[in-house]
CSV table of C-alpha atoms and ligand atoms in Angstrom, one decimal:
chain,number,residue,atom,x,y,z
A,1,MET,CA,94.6,34.7,-24.3
A,2,THR,CA,97.2,33.9,-26.8
A,3,GLU,CA,96.4,33.2,-30.4
A,4,PRO,CA,96.1,29.5,-31.4
A,5,VAL,CA,99.1,28.1,-33.4
A,6,LEU,CA,96.8,27.5,-36.4
A,7,THR,CA,93.4,29.0,-37.2
A,8,PHE,CA,90.8,28.1,-39.8
A,9,THR,CA,90.0,30.8,-42.3
A,10,ASP,CA,88.1,31.0,-45.6
A,11,ARG,CA,91.3,30.8,-47.5
A,12,GLY,CA,92.7,27.8,-45.6
A,13,ILE,CA,94.6,26.7,-42.4
A,14,TYR,CA,96.5,29.8,-41.2
A,15,CYS,CA,99.4,30.3,-38.8
A,16,PRO,CA,99.3,33.8,-37.4
A,17,ALA,CA,102.8,33.6,-35.8
A,18,GLY,CA,104.4,32.7,-39.1
A,19,ASP,CA,101.9,34.5,-41.4
A,20,PHE,CA,101.6,31.4,-43.7
A,21,PHE,CA,98.9,29.1,-44.9
A,22,ILE,CA,98.9,25.3,-45.2
A,23,ASP,CA,97.3,23.8,-48.4
A,24,PRO,CA,95.2,27.0,-48.9
A,25,TRP,CA,92.4,26.8,-51.4
A,26,ARG,CA,92.5,30.5,-52.4
A,27,PRO,CA,95.6,32.4,-53.5
A,28,VAL,CA,97.9,33.6,-50.7
A,29,ASP,CA,101.4,35.0,-50.3
A,30,ARG,CA,103.0,32.1,-48.6
A,31,ALA,CA,101.8,28.5,-48.9
A,32,LEU,CA,103.2,25.4,-47.3
A,33,ILE,CA,102.0,22.4,-49.3
A,34,THR,CA,101.6,18.8,-48.0
A,35,HIS,CA,101.6,17.1,-51.5
A,36,GLY,CA,101.0,17.5,-55.2
A,37,HIS,CA,97.3,16.4,-55.5
A,38,ALA,CA,95.2,19.2,-57.0
A,39,ASP,CA,93.0,19.9,-53.9
A,40,HIS,CA,96.2,20.6,-51.8
A,41,ALA,CA,98.6,22.1,-54.3
A,42,ARG,CA,96.6,24.8,-56.0
A,43,PRO,CA,97.8,27.4,-58.4
A,44,GLY,CA,98.1,31.2,-57.7
A,45,HIS,CA,100.2,31.4,-54.6
A,46,THR,CA,103.1,33.9,-54.5
A,47,HIS,CA,105.6,31.6,-52.6
A,48,TYR,CA,105.4,27.8,-52.2
A,49,LEU,CA,107.3,25.6,-49.7
A,50,ALA,CA,107.1,21.8,-50.1
A,51,THR,CA,109.4,18.8,-49.6
A,52,ASP,CA,112.2,18.4,-52.2
A,53,ALA,CA,110.5,15.1,-53.2
A,54,ALA,CA,107.1,16.7,-53.8
A,55,LEU,CA,108.3,19.7,-55.8
A,56,PRO,CA,109.1,18.1,-59.2
A,57,VAL,CA,105.5,16.9,-59.6
A,58,MET,CA,104.1,20.2,-58.3
A,59,ARG,CA,106.1,22.1,-60.9
A,60,HIS,CA,104.9,19.8,-63.6
A,61,ARG,CA,101.3,20.3,-62.6
A,62,LEU,CA,101.4,24.0,-61.7
A,63,GLY,CA,103.8,25.4,-64.3
A,64,GLU,CA,106.0,28.3,-63.3
A,65,ILE,CA,105.9,28.7,-59.5
A,66,THR,CA,108.2,30.4,-57.0
A,67,ALA,CA,109.0,27.5,-54.7
A,68,GLN,CA,111.5,26.4,-52.1
A,69,GLY,CA,112.2,22.8,-51.2
A,70,ILE,CA,112.8,21.4,-47.7
A,71,ALA,CA,114.1,18.0,-46.7
A,72,TYR,CA,112.0,15.7,-44.5
A,73,GLY,CA,112.8,16.5,-40.8
A,74,GLU,CA,114.6,19.8,-41.5
A,75,THR,CA,113.5,22.6,-39.3
A,76,ARG,CA,112.9,26.1,-40.6
A,77,GLN,CA,112.0,29.3,-38.8
A,78,ILE,CA,109.2,31.3,-40.4
A,79,GLY,CA,108.4,34.4,-38.3
A,80,GLY,CA,107.6,33.2,-34.8
A,81,ALA,CA,106.9,29.6,-36.0
A,82,GLN,CA,109.2,26.6,-36.4
A,83,VAL,CA,108.1,24.3,-39.2
A,84,SER,CA,109.2,20.9,-40.4
A,85,PHE,CA,107.8,18.3,-42.8
A,86,HIS,CA,107.4,14.6,-42.0
A,87,PRO,CA,106.5,11.6,-44.3
A,88,ALA,CA,102.8,11.0,-44.6
A,89,GLY,CA,103.0,7.8,-46.6
A,90,HIS,CA,100.3,8.9,-49.0
A,91,ILE,CA,102.1,9.4,-52.3
A,92,PRO,CA,105.8,10.0,-53.1
A,93,GLY,CA,106.9,13.3,-51.5
A,94,SER,CA,103.8,13.7,-49.3
A,95,ALA,CA,104.2,15.2,-45.9
A,96,GLN,CA,102.6,16.1,-42.6
A,97,ILE,CA,103.5,19.6,-41.5
A,98,ARG,CA,104.6,20.2,-37.9
A,99,VAL,CA,104.3,23.8,-36.6
A,100,GLU,CA,105.7,24.8,-33.3
A,101,VAL,CA,105.1,28.2,-31.6
A,102,ALA,CA,106.4,28.9,-28.1
A,103,GLY,CA,106.6,25.2,-27.2
A,104,GLU,CA,103.1,24.4,-28.5
A,105,VAL,CA,103.0,21.9,-31.4
A,106,TRP,CA,100.3,21.4,-34.0
A,107,VAL,CA,100.5,18.9,-36.9
A,108,VAL,CA,98.5,19.1,-40.2
A,109,SER,CA,98.3,15.5,-41.6
A,110,GLY,CA,97.5,16.3,-45.2
A,111,ASP,CA,96.4,13.0,-46.7
A,112,TYR,CA,98.1,10.0,-45.1
A,113,LYS,CA,98.4,6.2,-45.0
A,114,THR,CA,100.0,4.5,-42.1
A,115,THR,CA,101.0,1.2,-43.8
A,116,PRO,CA,104.2,1.2,-45.9
A,117,ASP,CA,103.7,0.6,-49.6
A,118,GLY,CA,107.3,0.0,-50.7
A,119,LEU,CA,107.3,3.1,-53.0
A,120,CYS,CA,106.7,6.3,-51.0
A,121,GLU,CA,108.4,7.4,-47.8
A,122,PRO,CA,106.7,5.5,-44.9
A,123,PHE,CA,104.4,7.4,-42.6
A,124,GLU,CA,106.1,8.7,-39.5
A,125,PRO,CA,104.0,9.5,-36.3
A,126,VAL,CA,104.7,13.0,-35.0
A,127,ARG,CA,104.0,13.9,-31.4
A,128,CYS,CA,101.9,17.0,-30.9
A,129,HIS,CA,99.2,18.8,-28.8
A,130,SER,CA,96.8,19.3,-31.6
A,131,PHE,CA,96.4,17.2,-34.7
A,132,ILE,CA,94.4,18.2,-37.9
A,133,SER,CA,93.6,14.8,-39.5
A,134,GLU,CA,91.9,13.9,-42.7
A,135,CYS,CA,89.3,11.1,-42.4
A,136,THR,CA,88.4,10.2,-45.9
A,137,PHE,CA,87.7,6.6,-44.9
A,138,GLY,CA,86.5,7.3,-41.4
A,139,LEU,CA,83.9,4.5,-41.2
A,140,PRO,CA,84.5,1.0,-39.7
A,141,VAL,CA,83.6,-0.7,-43.0
A,142,PHE,CA,86.8,0.6,-44.4
A,143,LYS,CA,89.5,-2.0,-43.5
A,144,TRP,CA,92.3,-2.6,-46.1
A,145,HIS,CA,93.8,-6.0,-46.8
A,146,ASP,CA,97.5,-6.5,-46.8
A,147,GLN,CA,98.8,-5.0,-50.1
A,148,ARG,CA,100.6,-8.3,-51.0
A,149,SER,CA,97.3,-10.0,-51.2
A,150,VAL,CA,95.8,-7.3,-53.4
A,151,ALA,CA,98.9,-7.4,-55.6
A,152,SER,CA,98.4,-11.2,-56.1
A,153,GLU,CA,94.8,-10.6,-57.0
A,154,ILE,CA,95.8,-8.1,-59.7
A,155,ASN,CA,98.6,-10.3,-61.0
A,156,ALA,CA,96.3,-13.3,-61.2
A,157,TRP,CA,93.7,-11.2,-63.0
A,158,TRP,CA,96.3,-10.1,-65.5
A,159,ALA,CA,97.5,-13.7,-66.0
A,160,ALA,CA,94.0,-15.0,-66.6
A,161,ASN,CA,93.2,-12.2,-69.1
A,162,ARG,CA,96.4,-13.0,-71.0
A,163,ALA,CA,95.6,-16.6,-71.1
A,164,ALA,CA,92.1,-15.7,-72.5
A,165,GLY,CA,93.6,-13.4,-75.1
A,166,ARG,CA,92.3,-10.2,-73.5
A,167,PHE,CA,93.8,-6.9,-72.5
A,168,SER,CA,93.8,-5.9,-68.9
A,169,LEU,CA,92.6,-2.3,-68.5
A,170,LEU,CA,93.3,-1.0,-65.0
A,171,GLY,CA,91.9,2.3,-63.8
A,172,ALA,CA,94.1,4.2,-61.3
A,173,TYR,CA,94.6,7.8,-60.4
A,174,SER,CA,97.6,9.3,-62.3
A,175,LEU,CA,99.6,10.5,-59.4
A,176,GLY,CA,100.4,8.0,-56.6
A,177,LYS,CA,98.0,5.1,-57.1
A,178,ALA,CA,99.2,4.3,-60.7
A,179,GLN,CA,102.8,4.2,-59.6
A,180,ARG,CA,102.1,2.2,-56.5
A,181,LEU,CA,100.2,-0.4,-58.6
A,182,LEU,CA,103.1,-0.5,-61.2
A,183,SER,CA,105.5,-1.3,-58.4
A,184,LEU,CA,103.3,-4.2,-57.3
A,185,LEU,CA,103.0,-5.8,-60.8
A,186,GLU,CA,104.9,-9.0,-61.7
A,187,PRO,CA,105.9,-8.2,-65.3
A,188,GLN,CA,104.3,-10.9,-67.5
A,189,GLY,CA,104.2,-8.8,-70.7
A,190,PRO,CA,104.1,-5.2,-71.8
A,191,ILE,CA,102.8,-2.6,-69.4
A,192,LEU,CA,101.2,0.3,-71.3
A,193,THR,CA,100.3,3.7,-69.9
A,194,HIS,CA,98.1,6.7,-70.6
A,195,GLY,CA,99.9,10.0,-71.1
A,196,ALA,CA,98.8,11.4,-67.7
A,197,VAL,CA,100.3,8.4,-65.9
A,198,GLU,CA,103.4,8.2,-68.0
A,199,ALA,CA,104.3,11.9,-67.4
A,200,THR,CA,104.2,11.3,-63.7
A,201,ASN,CA,106.2,8.1,-64.1
A,202,ALA,CA,109.0,9.9,-65.9
A,203,ILE,CA,109.2,12.6,-63.2
A,204,LEU,CA,109.3,10.1,-60.3
A,205,ARG,CA,111.9,7.9,-62.1
A,206,ASP,CA,114.1,10.9,-62.5
A,207,GLN,CA,113.9,11.4,-58.8
A,208,GLY,CA,115.1,7.9,-58.2
A,209,TYR,CA,111.8,6.1,-57.4
A,210,THR,CA,112.0,2.6,-58.9
A,211,LEU,CA,109.2,1.7,-61.4
A,212,PRO,CA,109.1,-1.1,-63.9
A,213,ASP,CA,109.4,-0.3,-67.6
A,214,THR,CA,106.3,1.1,-69.2
A,215,THR,CA,105.3,2.1,-72.7
A,216,HIS,CA,103.3,5.2,-73.4
A,217,VAL,CA,100.3,4.6,-75.6
A,218,THR,CA,100.7,6.8,-78.7
A,219,PRO,CA,98.6,6.8,-81.8
A,220,ALA,CA,101.4,4.9,-83.5
A,221,LEU,CA,101.0,2.0,-81.1
A,222,ASN,CA,99.4,-1.1,-82.7
A,223,PRO,CA,97.5,-3.0,-80.1
A,224,LYS,CA,97.9,-6.2,-82.2
A,225,GLU,CA,101.6,-6.1,-81.4
A,226,VAL,CA,101.1,-6.1,-77.7
A,227,PRO,CA,98.6,-8.9,-77.0
A,228,GLY,CA,97.7,-9.5,-73.4
A,229,ALA,CA,99.2,-6.2,-72.3
A,230,LEU,CA,98.2,-4.5,-69.1
A,231,VAL,CA,97.1,-0.9,-69.6
A,232,ILE,CA,97.1,1.6,-66.7
A,233,ALA,CA,95.0,4.8,-67.2
A,234,PRO,CA,93.1,7.3,-65.1
A,235,PRO,CA,89.5,6.1,-64.5
A,236,SER,CA,88.1,8.8,-66.8
A,237,ALA,CA,90.0,7.4,-69.7
A,238,LEU,CA,88.7,3.9,-69.4
A,239,GLY,CA,85.3,4.7,-70.6
A,240,SER,CA,86.5,6.9,-73.4
A,241,GLN,CA,87.4,6.4,-77.1
A,242,TRP,CA,91.0,6.2,-76.0
A,243,ALA,CA,90.5,2.8,-74.4
A,244,ARG,CA,88.4,1.3,-77.2
A,245,ARG,CA,91.5,0.3,-79.2
A,246,PHE,CA,92.2,-2.4,-76.7
A,247,ARG,CA,89.7,-5.2,-77.4
A,248,PRO,CA,88.7,-7.6,-76.1
A,249,ALA,CA,89.5,-6.4,-72.6
A,250,SER,CA,88.7,-6.9,-69.0
A,251,THR,CA,88.4,-3.7,-66.9
A,252,GLY,CA,89.5,-3.2,-63.3
A,253,PHE,CA,89.5,-0.3,-60.9
A,254,ALA,CA,91.8,0.1,-57.9
A,255,SER,CA,90.4,2.3,-55.0
A,256,GLY,CA,89.4,2.2,-51.4
A,257,TRP,CA,85.9,3.0,-52.6
A,258,MET,CA,85.8,-0.5,-54.2
A,259,ARG,CA,85.1,-1.7,-50.7
A,260,LEU,CA,81.5,-0.5,-51.2
A,261,ARG,CA,79.6,-3.0,-53.2
A,262,GLY,CA,77.1,-0.5,-54.6
A,263,ILE,CA,79.9,1.6,-56.1
A,264,ARG,CA,81.6,-1.5,-57.5
A,265,ARG,CA,78.4,-2.4,-59.3
A,266,ARG,CA,77.7,1.1,-60.6
A,267,ARG,CA,81.1,1.6,-62.0
A,268,ALA,CA,80.4,-1.3,-64.4
A,269,MET,CA,84.0,-2.6,-64.0
A,270,ASP,CA,84.7,-6.3,-64.3
A,271,ARG,CA,86.9,-6.2,-61.2
A,272,GLY,CA,87.3,-3.8,-58.2
A,273,PHE,CA,90.5,-4.0,-56.3
A,274,VAL,CA,90.3,-2.5,-52.8
A,275,ILE,CA,93.5,-0.6,-52.3
A,276,SER,CA,93.8,3.0,-51.0
A,277,ASP,CA,96.5,5.7,-50.5
A,278,HIS,CA,94.5,6.9,-47.4
A,279,ALA,CA,94.4,5.3,-43.9
A,280,ASP,CA,91.6,2.9,-43.2
A,281,TRP,CA,89.5,3.0,-40.0
A,282,ASP,CA,92.2,1.3,-37.9
A,283,GLY,CA,95.0,3.4,-39.5
A,284,LEU,CA,93.3,6.6,-38.6
A,285,HIS,CA,92.9,5.6,-35.0
A,286,ALA,CA,96.5,4.4,-34.7
A,287,ALA,CA,97.8,7.6,-36.2
A,288,ILE,CA,95.7,9.7,-33.8
A,289,ARG,CA,96.7,7.7,-30.8
A,290,ASP,CA,100.4,7.9,-31.7
A,291,THR,CA,100.4,11.7,-31.9
A,292,GLY,CA,99.5,11.8,-28.2
A,293,ALA,CA,97.4,14.9,-29.1
A,294,GLU,CA,94.4,15.9,-27.0
A,295,ASN,CA,92.8,18.1,-29.6
A,296,ILE,CA,91.8,16.5,-32.9
A,297,TYR,CA,90.4,18.5,-35.8
A,298,VAL,CA,88.9,16.4,-38.5
A,299,THR,CA,88.6,17.3,-42.2
A,300,HIS,CA,87.5,15.7,-45.4
A,301,GLY,CA,85.6,12.5,-45.3
A,302,TYR,CA,83.1,11.1,-42.8
A,303,THR,CA,83.9,14.0,-40.4
A,304,ASP,CA,80.8,14.1,-38.2
A,305,ILE,CA,80.7,10.4,-37.5
A,306,PHE,CA,84.4,10.2,-36.9
A,307,ALA,CA,84.5,13.3,-34.6
A,308,ARG,CA,81.6,11.8,-32.5
A,309,TRP,CA,83.4,8.5,-32.2
A,310,LEU,CA,86.6,10.3,-31.0
A,311,ASN,CA,84.6,12.5,-28.5
A,312,GLU,CA,83.0,9.4,-27.0
A,313,ARG,CA,86.4,8.0,-26.3
A,314,GLY,CA,87.8,11.0,-24.5
A,315,TRP,CA,89.4,13.1,-27.3
A,316,ASN,CA,88.5,16.7,-27.7
A,317,ALA,CA,87.5,16.4,-31.4
A,318,GLN,CA,85.8,18.8,-33.7
A,319,VAL,CA,85.0,19.1,-37.4
A,320,VAL,CA,86.6,21.9,-39.4
A,321,PRO,CA,85.4,23.0,-42.8
A,322,THR,CA,88.0,22.8,-45.5
A,323,GLU,CA,87.9,22.6,-49.3
A,324,PHE,CA,90.0,19.4,-49.7
A,325,GLY,CA,88.7,16.6,-51.8
A,326,GLY,CA,87.8,16.7,-55.4
A,327,GLU,CA,90.9,14.9,-56.9
A,328,GLU,CA,91.9,11.4,-56.8
A,329,GLU,CA,90.5,9.1,-54.1
A,330,ASP,CA,89.8,12.1,-51.9
A,331,SER,CA,86.2,12.5,-52.4
A,332,ALA,CA,83.5,10.0,-52.1
A,333,PRO,CA,81.9,9.2,-55.4
A,334,ALA,CA,78.3,10.6,-55.5
A,335,GLU,CA,77.0,7.1,-55.1
A,336,ALA,CA,78.5,6.7,-51.6
A,337,ALA,CA,75.9,9.1,-50.2
A,338,GLU,CA,73.0,7.0,-51.3
M,1,ZN,ZN1,96.0,13.4,-51.8
M,2,ZN,ZN1,93.2,15.4,-50.1
């Protein structure tokens, strides 16, 4: 029997024919990386390969790395495997990785979202025999609304806060979500950013992604001079001393997890905006169907439930253990398990 194109090891997803790993969680010689989030792009590998669009943020986060870039759709031969990277629609630069060995094709989705957001490269279905799919939001309760309607909710919230003389403090993950929200805002006054968000903004602007003007919050900034401003910061910063200079304020949080009422309540935010950089229930199914794959391996999220659902509908699905999750929207907040 010939070896599978990809295998699951304790260091990560491995390709024996090409002797490389995809998004490995322990240091390896050659790592192909789907995108810059910390659970996928980890430090310590000898060689990195990622899309040209993903590399600048990876270099910023990982420091000195030996890395090569690859264009979307470009094919490269690594040992006995042919690899190419295709847009995953998750965050700018994110990719699904296609691996072909002797005519058999496997695709690793990384994290993905099937609906275009106007900022990152739109998701592209890739035909394959076996598909390794994330399923962060693999429950029927997760159905996203059109992003235009979420954008108008956020813009209306900001306008109402301004009218009432309040700041709008919006919690969003610093890579991906923050920039997507920025691109959806109708400028109605100053937009201020936490350092973690602004550093990423600067890198993406340099790459040619279009973002509105933002002002980095420094100690010199006097909140009185920017009344009614909207402030974007990572969720962890919102409850900290850093955020206390902006008073009075209304707080909001933007995440797919805001779909769950219990989590909304526990986060003690004034507003929860349901918007995610991962596929919802319907998006996961559409993506899986469009690959034409017979074999589906599911990772991170509601894996057991999702694999069972697929098996009942004729796919050959199984759960594979990975160590993804832990950054950004990837992992369910502890409250989701209750
Ligand atoms: Zn991610
Ligand atoms: Zn992830």
